[in-house]
Coordinates of C-alpha atoms in Angstrom, one line a residue:
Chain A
X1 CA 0.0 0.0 0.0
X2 CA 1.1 3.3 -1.1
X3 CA 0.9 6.0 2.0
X4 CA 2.4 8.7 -0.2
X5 CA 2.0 9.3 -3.7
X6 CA 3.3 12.3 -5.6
X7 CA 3.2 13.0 -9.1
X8 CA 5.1 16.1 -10.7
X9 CA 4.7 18.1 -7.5
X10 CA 5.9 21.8 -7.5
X11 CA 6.4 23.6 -4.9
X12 CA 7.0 27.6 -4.4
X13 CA 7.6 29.7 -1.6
X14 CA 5.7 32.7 -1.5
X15 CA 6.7 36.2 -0.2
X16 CA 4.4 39.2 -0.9
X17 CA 3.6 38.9 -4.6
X18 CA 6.3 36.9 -5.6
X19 CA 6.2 33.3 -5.9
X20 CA 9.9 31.4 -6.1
X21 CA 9.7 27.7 -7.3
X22 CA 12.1 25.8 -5.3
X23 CA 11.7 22.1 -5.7
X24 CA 10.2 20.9 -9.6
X25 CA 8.4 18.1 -11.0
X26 CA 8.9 15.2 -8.2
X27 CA 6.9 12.1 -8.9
X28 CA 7.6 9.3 -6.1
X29 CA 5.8 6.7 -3.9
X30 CA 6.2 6.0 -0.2
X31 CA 4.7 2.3 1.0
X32 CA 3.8 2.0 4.6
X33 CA 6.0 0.6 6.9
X34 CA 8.6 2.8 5.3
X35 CA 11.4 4.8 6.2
X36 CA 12.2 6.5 3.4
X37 CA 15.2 9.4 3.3
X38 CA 15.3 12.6 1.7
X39 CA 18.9 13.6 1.7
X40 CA 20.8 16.5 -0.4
X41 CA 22.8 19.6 0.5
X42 CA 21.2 22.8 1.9
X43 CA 18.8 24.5 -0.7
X44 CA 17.9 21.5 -2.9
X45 CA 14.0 21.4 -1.6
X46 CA 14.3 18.7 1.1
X47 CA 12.3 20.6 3.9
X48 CA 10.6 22.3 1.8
X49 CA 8.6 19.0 0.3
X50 CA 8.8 17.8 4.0
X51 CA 6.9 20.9 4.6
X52 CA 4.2 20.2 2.1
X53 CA 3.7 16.8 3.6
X54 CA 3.8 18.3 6.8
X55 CA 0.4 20.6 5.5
X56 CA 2.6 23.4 6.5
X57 CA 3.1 24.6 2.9
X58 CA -0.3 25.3 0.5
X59 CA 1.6 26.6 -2.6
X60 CA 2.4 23.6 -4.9
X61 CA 0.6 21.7 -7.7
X62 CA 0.4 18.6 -9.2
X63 CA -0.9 16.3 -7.3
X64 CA -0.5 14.5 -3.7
X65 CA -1.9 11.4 -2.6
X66 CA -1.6 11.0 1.4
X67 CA -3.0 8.4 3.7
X68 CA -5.7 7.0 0.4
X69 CA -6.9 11.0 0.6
X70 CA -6.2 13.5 -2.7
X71 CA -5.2 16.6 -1.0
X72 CA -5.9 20.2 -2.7
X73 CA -3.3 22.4 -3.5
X74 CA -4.0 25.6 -1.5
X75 CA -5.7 24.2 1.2
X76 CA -4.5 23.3 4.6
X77 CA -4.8 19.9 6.2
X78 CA -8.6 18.6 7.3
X79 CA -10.4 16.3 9.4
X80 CA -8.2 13.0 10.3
X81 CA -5.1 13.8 8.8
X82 CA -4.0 16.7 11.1
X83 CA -3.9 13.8 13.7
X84 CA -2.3 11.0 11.3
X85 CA 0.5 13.0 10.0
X86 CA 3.0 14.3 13.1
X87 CA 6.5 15.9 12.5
X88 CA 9.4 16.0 14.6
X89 CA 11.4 19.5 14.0
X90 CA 15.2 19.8 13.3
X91 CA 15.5 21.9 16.6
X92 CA 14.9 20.6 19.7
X93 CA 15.6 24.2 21.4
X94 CA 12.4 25.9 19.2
X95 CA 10.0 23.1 18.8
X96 CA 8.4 23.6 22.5
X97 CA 7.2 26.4 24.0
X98 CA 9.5 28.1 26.5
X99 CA 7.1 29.1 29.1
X100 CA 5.0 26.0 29.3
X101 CA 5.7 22.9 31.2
X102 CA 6.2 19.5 29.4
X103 CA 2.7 18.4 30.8
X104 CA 0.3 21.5 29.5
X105 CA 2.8 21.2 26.4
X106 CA 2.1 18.2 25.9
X107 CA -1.4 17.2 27.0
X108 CA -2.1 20.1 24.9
X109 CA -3.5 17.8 21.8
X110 CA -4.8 15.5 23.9
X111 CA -7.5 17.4 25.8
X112 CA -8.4 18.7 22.2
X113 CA -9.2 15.6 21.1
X114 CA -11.1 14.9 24.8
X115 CA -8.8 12.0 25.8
X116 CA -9.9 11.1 29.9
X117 CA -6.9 9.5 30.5
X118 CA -4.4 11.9 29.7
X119 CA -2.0 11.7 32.5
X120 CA -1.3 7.7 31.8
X121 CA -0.9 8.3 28.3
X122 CA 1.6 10.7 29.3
X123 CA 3.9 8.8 31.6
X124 CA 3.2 5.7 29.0
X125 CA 5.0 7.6 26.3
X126 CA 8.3 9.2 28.6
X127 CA 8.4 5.1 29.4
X128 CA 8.3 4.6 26.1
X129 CA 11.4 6.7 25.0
X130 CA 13.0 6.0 28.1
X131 CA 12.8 9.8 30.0
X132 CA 12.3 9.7 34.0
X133 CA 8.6 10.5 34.3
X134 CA 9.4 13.2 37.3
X135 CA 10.8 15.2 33.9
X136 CA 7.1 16.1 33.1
X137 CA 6.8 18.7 35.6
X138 CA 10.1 20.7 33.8
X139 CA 10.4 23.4 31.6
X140 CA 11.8 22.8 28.3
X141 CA 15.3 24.4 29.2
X142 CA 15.6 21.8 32.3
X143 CA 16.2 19.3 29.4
X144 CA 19.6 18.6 27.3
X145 CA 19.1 18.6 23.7
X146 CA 18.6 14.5 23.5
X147 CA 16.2 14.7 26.0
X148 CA 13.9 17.7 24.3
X149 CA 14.3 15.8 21.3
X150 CA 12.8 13.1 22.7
X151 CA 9.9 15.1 24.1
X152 CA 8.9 16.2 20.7
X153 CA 9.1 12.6 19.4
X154 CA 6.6 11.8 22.4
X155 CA 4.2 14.5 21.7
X156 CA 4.0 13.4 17.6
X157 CA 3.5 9.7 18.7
X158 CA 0.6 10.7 21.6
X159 CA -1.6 11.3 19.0
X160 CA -0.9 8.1 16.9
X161 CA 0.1 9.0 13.4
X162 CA 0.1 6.5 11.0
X163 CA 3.2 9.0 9.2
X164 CA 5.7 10.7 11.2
X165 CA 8.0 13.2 9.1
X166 CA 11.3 14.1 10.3
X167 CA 13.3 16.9 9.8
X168 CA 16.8 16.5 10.7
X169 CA 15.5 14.8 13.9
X170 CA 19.6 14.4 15.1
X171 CA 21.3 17.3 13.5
X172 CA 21.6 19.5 16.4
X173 CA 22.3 16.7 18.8
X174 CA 25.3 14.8 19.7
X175 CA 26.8 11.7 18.3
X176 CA 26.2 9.6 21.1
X177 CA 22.5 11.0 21.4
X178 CA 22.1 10.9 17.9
X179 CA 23.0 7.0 18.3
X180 CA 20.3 7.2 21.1
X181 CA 17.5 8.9 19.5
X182 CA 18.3 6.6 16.2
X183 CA 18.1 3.3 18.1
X184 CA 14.8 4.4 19.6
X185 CA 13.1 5.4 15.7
X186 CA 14.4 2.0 15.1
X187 CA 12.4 0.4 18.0
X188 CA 9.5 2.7 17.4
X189 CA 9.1 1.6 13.9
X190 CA 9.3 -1.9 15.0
X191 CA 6.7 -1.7 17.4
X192 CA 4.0 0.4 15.5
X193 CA 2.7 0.2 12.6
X194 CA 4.7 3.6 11.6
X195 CA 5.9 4.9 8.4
X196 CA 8.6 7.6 8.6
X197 CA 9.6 10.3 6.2
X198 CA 13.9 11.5 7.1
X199 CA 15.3 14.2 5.9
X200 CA 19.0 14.1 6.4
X201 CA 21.7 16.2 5.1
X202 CA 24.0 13.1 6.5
X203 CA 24.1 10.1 3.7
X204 CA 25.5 8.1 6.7
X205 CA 22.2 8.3 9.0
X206 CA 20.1 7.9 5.8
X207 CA 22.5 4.4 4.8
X208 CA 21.6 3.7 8.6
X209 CA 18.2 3.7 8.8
X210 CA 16.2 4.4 5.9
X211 CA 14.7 1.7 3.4
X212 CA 14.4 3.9 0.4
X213 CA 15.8 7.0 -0.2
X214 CA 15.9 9.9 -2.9
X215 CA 18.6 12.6 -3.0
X216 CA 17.6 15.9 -4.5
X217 CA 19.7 18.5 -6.1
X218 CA 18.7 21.6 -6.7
X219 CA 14.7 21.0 -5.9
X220 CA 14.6 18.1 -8.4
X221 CA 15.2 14.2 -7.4
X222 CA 19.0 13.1 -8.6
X223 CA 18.9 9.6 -7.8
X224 CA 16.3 7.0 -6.0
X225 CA 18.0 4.3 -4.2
X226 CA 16.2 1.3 -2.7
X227 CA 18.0 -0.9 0.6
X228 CA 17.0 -3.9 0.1
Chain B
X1 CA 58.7 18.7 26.0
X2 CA 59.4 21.8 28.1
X3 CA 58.3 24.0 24.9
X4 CA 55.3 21.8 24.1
X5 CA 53.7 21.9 27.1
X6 CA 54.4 25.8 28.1
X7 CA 51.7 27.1 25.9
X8 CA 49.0 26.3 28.4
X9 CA 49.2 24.6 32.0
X10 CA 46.3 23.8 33.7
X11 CA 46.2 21.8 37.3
X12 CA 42.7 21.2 39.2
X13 CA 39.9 23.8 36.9
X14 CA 36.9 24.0 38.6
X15 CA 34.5 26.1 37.5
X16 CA 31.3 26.3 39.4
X17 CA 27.7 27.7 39.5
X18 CA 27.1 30.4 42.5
X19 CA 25.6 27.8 44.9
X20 CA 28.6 25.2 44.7
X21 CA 27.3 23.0 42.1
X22 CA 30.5 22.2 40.1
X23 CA 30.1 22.4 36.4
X24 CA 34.0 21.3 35.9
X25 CA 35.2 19.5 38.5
X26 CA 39.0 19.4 38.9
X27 CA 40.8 19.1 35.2
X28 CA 44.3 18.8 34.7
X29 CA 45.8 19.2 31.2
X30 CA 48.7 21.1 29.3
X31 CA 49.4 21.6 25.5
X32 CA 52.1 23.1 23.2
X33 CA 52.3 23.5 19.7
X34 CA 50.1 20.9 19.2
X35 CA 46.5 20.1 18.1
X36 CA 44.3 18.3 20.4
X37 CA 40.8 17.7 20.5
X38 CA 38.6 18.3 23.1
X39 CA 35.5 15.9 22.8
X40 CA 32.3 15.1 25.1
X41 CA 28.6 15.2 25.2
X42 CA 26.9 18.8 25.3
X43 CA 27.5 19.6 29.1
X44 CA 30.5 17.8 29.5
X45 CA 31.8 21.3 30.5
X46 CA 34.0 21.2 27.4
X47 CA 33.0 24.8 25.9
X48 CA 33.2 26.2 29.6
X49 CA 37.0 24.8 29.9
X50 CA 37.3 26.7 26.4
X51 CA 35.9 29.5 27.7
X52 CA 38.0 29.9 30.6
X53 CA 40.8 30.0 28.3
X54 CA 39.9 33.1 27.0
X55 CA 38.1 34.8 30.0
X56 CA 34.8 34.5 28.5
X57 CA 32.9 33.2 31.2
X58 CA 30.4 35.0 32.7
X59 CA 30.6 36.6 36.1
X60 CA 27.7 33.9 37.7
X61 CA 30.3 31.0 37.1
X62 CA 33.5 30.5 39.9
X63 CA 36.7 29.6 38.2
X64 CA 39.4 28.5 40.2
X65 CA 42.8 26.5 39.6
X66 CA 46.0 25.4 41.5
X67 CA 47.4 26.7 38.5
X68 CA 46.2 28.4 35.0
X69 CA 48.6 29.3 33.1
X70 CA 48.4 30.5 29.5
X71 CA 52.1 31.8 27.4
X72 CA 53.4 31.2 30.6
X73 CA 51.7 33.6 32.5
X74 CA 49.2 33.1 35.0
X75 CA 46.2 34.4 33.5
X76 CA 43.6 33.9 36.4
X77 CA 43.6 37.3 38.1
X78 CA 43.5 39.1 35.0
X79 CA 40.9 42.2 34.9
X80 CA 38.8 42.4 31.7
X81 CA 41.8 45.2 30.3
X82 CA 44.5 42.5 30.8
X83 CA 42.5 40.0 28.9
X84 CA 41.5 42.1 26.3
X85 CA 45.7 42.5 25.2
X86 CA 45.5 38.9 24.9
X87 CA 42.3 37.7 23.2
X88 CA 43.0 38.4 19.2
X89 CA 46.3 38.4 19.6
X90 CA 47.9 35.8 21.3
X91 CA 44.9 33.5 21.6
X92 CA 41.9 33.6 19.3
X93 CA 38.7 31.4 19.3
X94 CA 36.1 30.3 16.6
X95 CA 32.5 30.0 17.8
X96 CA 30.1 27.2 16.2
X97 CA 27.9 29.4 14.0
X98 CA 28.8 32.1 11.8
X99 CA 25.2 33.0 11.0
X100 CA 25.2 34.3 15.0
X101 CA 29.2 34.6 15.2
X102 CA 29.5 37.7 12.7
X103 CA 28.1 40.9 13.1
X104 CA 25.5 41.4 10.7
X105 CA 25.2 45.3 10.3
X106 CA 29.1 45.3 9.6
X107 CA 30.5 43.9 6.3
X108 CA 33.1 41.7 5.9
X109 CA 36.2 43.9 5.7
X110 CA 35.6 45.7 8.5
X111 CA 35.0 42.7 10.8
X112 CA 38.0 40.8 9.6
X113 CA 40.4 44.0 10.4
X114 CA 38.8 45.0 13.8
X115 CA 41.3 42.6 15.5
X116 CA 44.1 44.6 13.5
X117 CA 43.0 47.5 14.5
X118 CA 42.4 46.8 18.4
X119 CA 46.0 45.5 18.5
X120 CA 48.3 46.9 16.0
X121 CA 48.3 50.8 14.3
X122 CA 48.6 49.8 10.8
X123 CA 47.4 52.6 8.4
X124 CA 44.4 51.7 6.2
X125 CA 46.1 50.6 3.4
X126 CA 48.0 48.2 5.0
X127 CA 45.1 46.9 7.2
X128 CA 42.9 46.5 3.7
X129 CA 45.9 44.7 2.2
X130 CA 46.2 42.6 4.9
X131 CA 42.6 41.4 5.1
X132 CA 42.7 40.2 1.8
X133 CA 45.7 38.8 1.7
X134 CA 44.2 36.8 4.9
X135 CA 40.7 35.9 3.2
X136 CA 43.1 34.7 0.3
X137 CA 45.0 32.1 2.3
X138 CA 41.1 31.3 4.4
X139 CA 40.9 29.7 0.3
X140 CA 37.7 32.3 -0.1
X141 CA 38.1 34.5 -3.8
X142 CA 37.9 37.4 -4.6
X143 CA 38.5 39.0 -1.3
X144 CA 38.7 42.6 -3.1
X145 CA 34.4 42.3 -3.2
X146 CA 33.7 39.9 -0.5
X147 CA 35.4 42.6 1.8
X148 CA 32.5 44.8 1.0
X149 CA 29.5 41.7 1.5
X150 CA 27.8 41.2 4.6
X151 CA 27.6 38.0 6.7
X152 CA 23.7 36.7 4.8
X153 CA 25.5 37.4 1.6
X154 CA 28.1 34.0 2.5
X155 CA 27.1 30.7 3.2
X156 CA 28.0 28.9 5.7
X157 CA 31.3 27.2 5.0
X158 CA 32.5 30.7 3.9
X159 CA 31.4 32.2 7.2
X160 CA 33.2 29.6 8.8
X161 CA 36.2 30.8 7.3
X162 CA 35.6 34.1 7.8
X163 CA 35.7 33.7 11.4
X164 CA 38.8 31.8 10.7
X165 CA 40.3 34.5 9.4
X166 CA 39.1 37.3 11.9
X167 CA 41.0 34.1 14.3
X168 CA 44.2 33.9 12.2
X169 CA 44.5 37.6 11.3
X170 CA 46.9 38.8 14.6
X171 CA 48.8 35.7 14.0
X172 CA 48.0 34.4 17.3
X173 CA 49.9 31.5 19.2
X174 CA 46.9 29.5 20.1
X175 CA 43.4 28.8 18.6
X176 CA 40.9 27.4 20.0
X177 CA 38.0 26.0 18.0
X178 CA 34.3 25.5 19.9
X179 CA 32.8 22.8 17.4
X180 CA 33.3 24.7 14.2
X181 CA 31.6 22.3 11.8
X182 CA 28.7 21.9 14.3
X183 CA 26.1 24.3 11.9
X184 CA 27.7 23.6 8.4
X185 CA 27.0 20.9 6.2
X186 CA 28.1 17.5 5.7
X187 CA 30.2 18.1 2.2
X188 CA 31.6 21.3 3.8
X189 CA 32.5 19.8 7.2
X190 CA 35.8 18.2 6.1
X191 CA 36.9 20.9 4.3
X192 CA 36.5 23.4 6.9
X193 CA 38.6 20.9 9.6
X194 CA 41.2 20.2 6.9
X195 CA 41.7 24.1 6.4
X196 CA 42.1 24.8 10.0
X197 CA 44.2 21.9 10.8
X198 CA 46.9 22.6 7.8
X199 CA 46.6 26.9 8.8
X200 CA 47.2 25.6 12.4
X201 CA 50.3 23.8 11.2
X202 CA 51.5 26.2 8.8
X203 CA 51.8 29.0 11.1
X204 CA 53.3 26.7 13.9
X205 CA 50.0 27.6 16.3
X206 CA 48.7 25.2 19.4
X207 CA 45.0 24.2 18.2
X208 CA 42.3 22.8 20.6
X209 CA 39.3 21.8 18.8
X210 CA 36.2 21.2 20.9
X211 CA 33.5 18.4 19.0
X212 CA 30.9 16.0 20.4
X213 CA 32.0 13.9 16.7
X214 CA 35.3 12.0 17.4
X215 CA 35.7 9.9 14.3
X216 CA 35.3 13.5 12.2
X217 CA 38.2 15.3 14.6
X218 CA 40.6 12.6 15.1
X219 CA 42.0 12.9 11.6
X220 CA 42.8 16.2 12.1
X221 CA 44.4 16.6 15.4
X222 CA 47.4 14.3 17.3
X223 CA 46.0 14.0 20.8
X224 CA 42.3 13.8 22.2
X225 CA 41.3 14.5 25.5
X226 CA 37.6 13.0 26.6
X227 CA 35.4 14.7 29.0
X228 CA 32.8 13.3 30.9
X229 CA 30.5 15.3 33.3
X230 CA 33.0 18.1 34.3
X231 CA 36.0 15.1 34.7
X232 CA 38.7 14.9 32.1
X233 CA 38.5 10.6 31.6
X234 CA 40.7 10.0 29.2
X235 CA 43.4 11.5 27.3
X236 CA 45.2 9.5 24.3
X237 CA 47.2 9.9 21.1
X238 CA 44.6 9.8 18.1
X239 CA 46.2 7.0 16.6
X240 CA 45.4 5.0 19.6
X241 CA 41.5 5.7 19.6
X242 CA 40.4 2.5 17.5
X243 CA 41.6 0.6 20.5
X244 CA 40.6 2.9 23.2
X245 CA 40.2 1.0 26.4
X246 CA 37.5 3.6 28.5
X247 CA 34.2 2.4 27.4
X248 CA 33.2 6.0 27.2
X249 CA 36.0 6.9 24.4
X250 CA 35.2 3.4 22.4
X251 CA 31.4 4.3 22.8
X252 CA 32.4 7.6 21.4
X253 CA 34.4 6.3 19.2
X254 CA 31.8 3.6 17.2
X255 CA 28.5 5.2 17.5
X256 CA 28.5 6.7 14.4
X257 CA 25.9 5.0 12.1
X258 CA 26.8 3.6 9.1
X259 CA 25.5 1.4 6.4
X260 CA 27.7 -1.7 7.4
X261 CA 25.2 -1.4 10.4
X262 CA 22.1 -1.7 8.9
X263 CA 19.5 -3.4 11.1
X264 CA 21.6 -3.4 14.1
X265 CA 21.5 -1.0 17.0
X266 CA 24.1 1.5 17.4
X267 CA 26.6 1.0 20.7
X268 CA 24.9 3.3 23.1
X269 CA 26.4 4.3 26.4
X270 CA 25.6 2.6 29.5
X271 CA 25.7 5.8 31.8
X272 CA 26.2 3.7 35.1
X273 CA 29.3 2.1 33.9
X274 CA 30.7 5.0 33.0
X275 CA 29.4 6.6 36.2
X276 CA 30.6 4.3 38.7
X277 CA 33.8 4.2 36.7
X278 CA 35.0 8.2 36.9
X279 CA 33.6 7.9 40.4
X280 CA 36.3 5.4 41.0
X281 CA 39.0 7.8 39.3
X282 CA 37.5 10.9 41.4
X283 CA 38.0 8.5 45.0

């Protein structure tokens, strides 16, 4: 089954009246149960057709495919795939909010959604990515960089996507995190039936992890490799 | 080994928080002309040590030493005027991110000769000259019209080495580099490191480059020191690192993922070893 399906997608940033077309013409597939890498140098379009998976970005055509649901260029995300589509950002230090503790940060979503048992899903997911559960009660800058990260992959899982994009999930970490935070994606993906979306500037994480990969140069796919 | 080891002495740096936690807690080392890497996780207290190199800490954080030497002098006491004839011009640092590093209301010229003219009187000739002549050996061209850009006109890897050469401009003994690849791409990485290390050699400097990345530094420097929660644990010739015998260093030194490693998980640390282990060195 085919969870993403994209065929000659354009995408443009737009800035007042001007509209700048950054990544051209990009047909390709993503099956579930994926991981599939995005990998290229800075510039070449990889975030920016994260973005637009993401829902983040309106301005492309062709068309998109996502989760069995056409999605309209020029129209934000509805209904069920807000929820089913999560993304992890590059930095750990901006991706929660400063003045909020992990718990109304987090438990956020859930009370949106009217979960009752918010608190055990809570302490369920720090097990999960192994973080004390005493940490809830923190503010974001009690937290090292690994840790943070690992927040923000607990609050895309709480609400159970079926995709979970990633940009740069380990770029502004250490190596020895980095080996952390990769081994638990690994174990995630085992566990649930997740498909994830990497976007790496690092050919060696992508070689790592991913099971098919595209690179992009210069906001048009260079080469598609599959690991077997 | 008397002139390798005079350019910086350090016995028992601690550095602490105002209410007595201890962010570095009792670190010996010395280096000469020599380029060693400094490498640990993000609040190993590596960048602090750094920082107390060049007086850069801030006033909330306690530094004290049975002995800080830097050039031979003891640099501890010094009041913000003393250190100010040293940093540029004997010892010169570059910071991880040239997008936050440079000043960007000033173009490039006129931050590259601000170390010139802080410690030399050169007239403005000779300080233009000499800038480009030093963005020329950073390998960035046409320095005659990148004097005039300004810091969003460069990418990364040429901010980089514009810092570098702001660094390298006083001809300094000593430079110390706080994870200069950290913000820059992959591709541009190596190149960077490779520049530094050979401009570091060329000019007979002592180099101390701080990463959390030991495969990607050892290459470039001859000795690696390894800290570890405010302890120094380990200190060893690069050459020696593929059979490192702390299981922090060979954690370090193979958790760097790979395609060989496909489908196995990468060697993480085991955090009580290790802590039970520099407890044992501290006793």
């Amino acid at each position: 089954m085919n969870l993403i399906e994209l065929n000659d997608v354009s995408i443009s940033h737009v800035q007042g009246s001007e509209r700048n077309t950054v990544v051209h013409d990009v047909n390709l597939t993503v099956k579930a149960g994926e991981c599939f890498g995005l990998v290229g140098p800075s510039g070449c379009g990889k975030s920016t057709l994260l973005w637009v998976l993401a829902g983040l970005n309106p301005h492309w055509s062709g068309s998109i495919n996502m989760l069995d649901k056409p999605l309209t260029a020029g129209k934000v995300f509805t209904g069920d795939l807000r929820r089913r589509v999560q993304m992890v950002f590059q930095d750990p230090y901006a991706s929660l909010h400063p003045k909020h503790r992990l718990r109304r940060a987090l438990s956020e979503p859930l009370k949106l959604l009217g979960y009752q048992d918010i608190d055990d899903r809570l302490s369920e997911g720090f097990k999960q990515v192994g973080l004390a559960e005493n940490m809830i009660d923190r503010y974001p800058h009690q937290l090292s960089g690994g840790q943070r990260q690992r927040v923000a992959i607990i609050r895309a899982l709480l609400l159970e996507p079926k995709l979970l994009l990633l940009d740069e999930p380990t770029s502004a970490l250490d190596m020895s995190v980095q080996a952390e935070i990769l081994n638990l994606l690994n174990d995630l993906k085992a566990k649930r039936d997740l498909t994830m979306v990497m976007v790496s500037h690092d050919p060696d994480v992508v070689d790592y992890m991913c099971d098919h990969a595209v690179t992009m140069k210069a906001g048009r796919i260079d080469q598609e490799k599959f690991y077997n | 080994m008397t002139n390798n080891s005079s350019l910086i002495r350090i016995e028992n740096l601690k550095i602490g928080l105002e209410g007595g936690t201890e962010l570095v807690k009792g670190i010996d080392f010395s280096m000469g002309r020599e380029r060693v890497a400094l490498v640990g996780e993000s609040g190993s207290g590596k960048s602090l040590t750094a920082r107390s190199l060049m007086g850069l800490l801030p006033d909330s954080l306690h530094v004290q030493a049975d002995r800080f030497e830097l050039l031979g002098e003891a640099v501890l006491p010094y009041n913000q005027r003393q250190w100010n004839q040293l940093r540029g011009k004997q010892v010169a640092m570059v910071l991880q991110d040239p997008k936050y590093a440079l000043n960007p209301t000033q173009n490039i010229g006129r931050q590259v000769a601000e170390p010139l003219v802080l410690h030399q009187s050169l007239s403005k000739n000779v300080r233009i000259e000499k800038v480009e002549h030093m963005l020329d050996a950073v390998g960035l061209s046409n320095p005659a019209q990148l004097r005039k850009m300004y810091p969003h006109q460069l990418s990364g890897g040429m901010g980089q080495r514009v810092m570098l050469a702001i660094a390298l401009i006083n001809d300094p003994q000593f430079l110390i580099a706080d994870e200069p690849t950290s913000a820059l791409d992959h591709a541009v990485r190596d190149q960077v490191l490779e520049l530094i290390s050979s401009l570091v050699e060329e000019r007979n400097m002592g180099l101390l480059l701080i990463s959390h990345d030991l495969q990607q530094v050892a290459d470039y420097c001859e000795r690696v020191l390894v800290m570890y929660q405010g302890q120094l644990i380990d200190q060893l010739a690069a050459s020696e690192l593929s059979n490192a015998s702390h299981p922090y260093t060979k954690t370090l030194w193979s958790c760097r993922p790979n395609i060989d490693k496909r489908g196995k998980s990468l060697p993480i640390l085991n955090r009580k070893q290790i802590a039970s282990l520099t407890e044992g060195a501290a006793r």
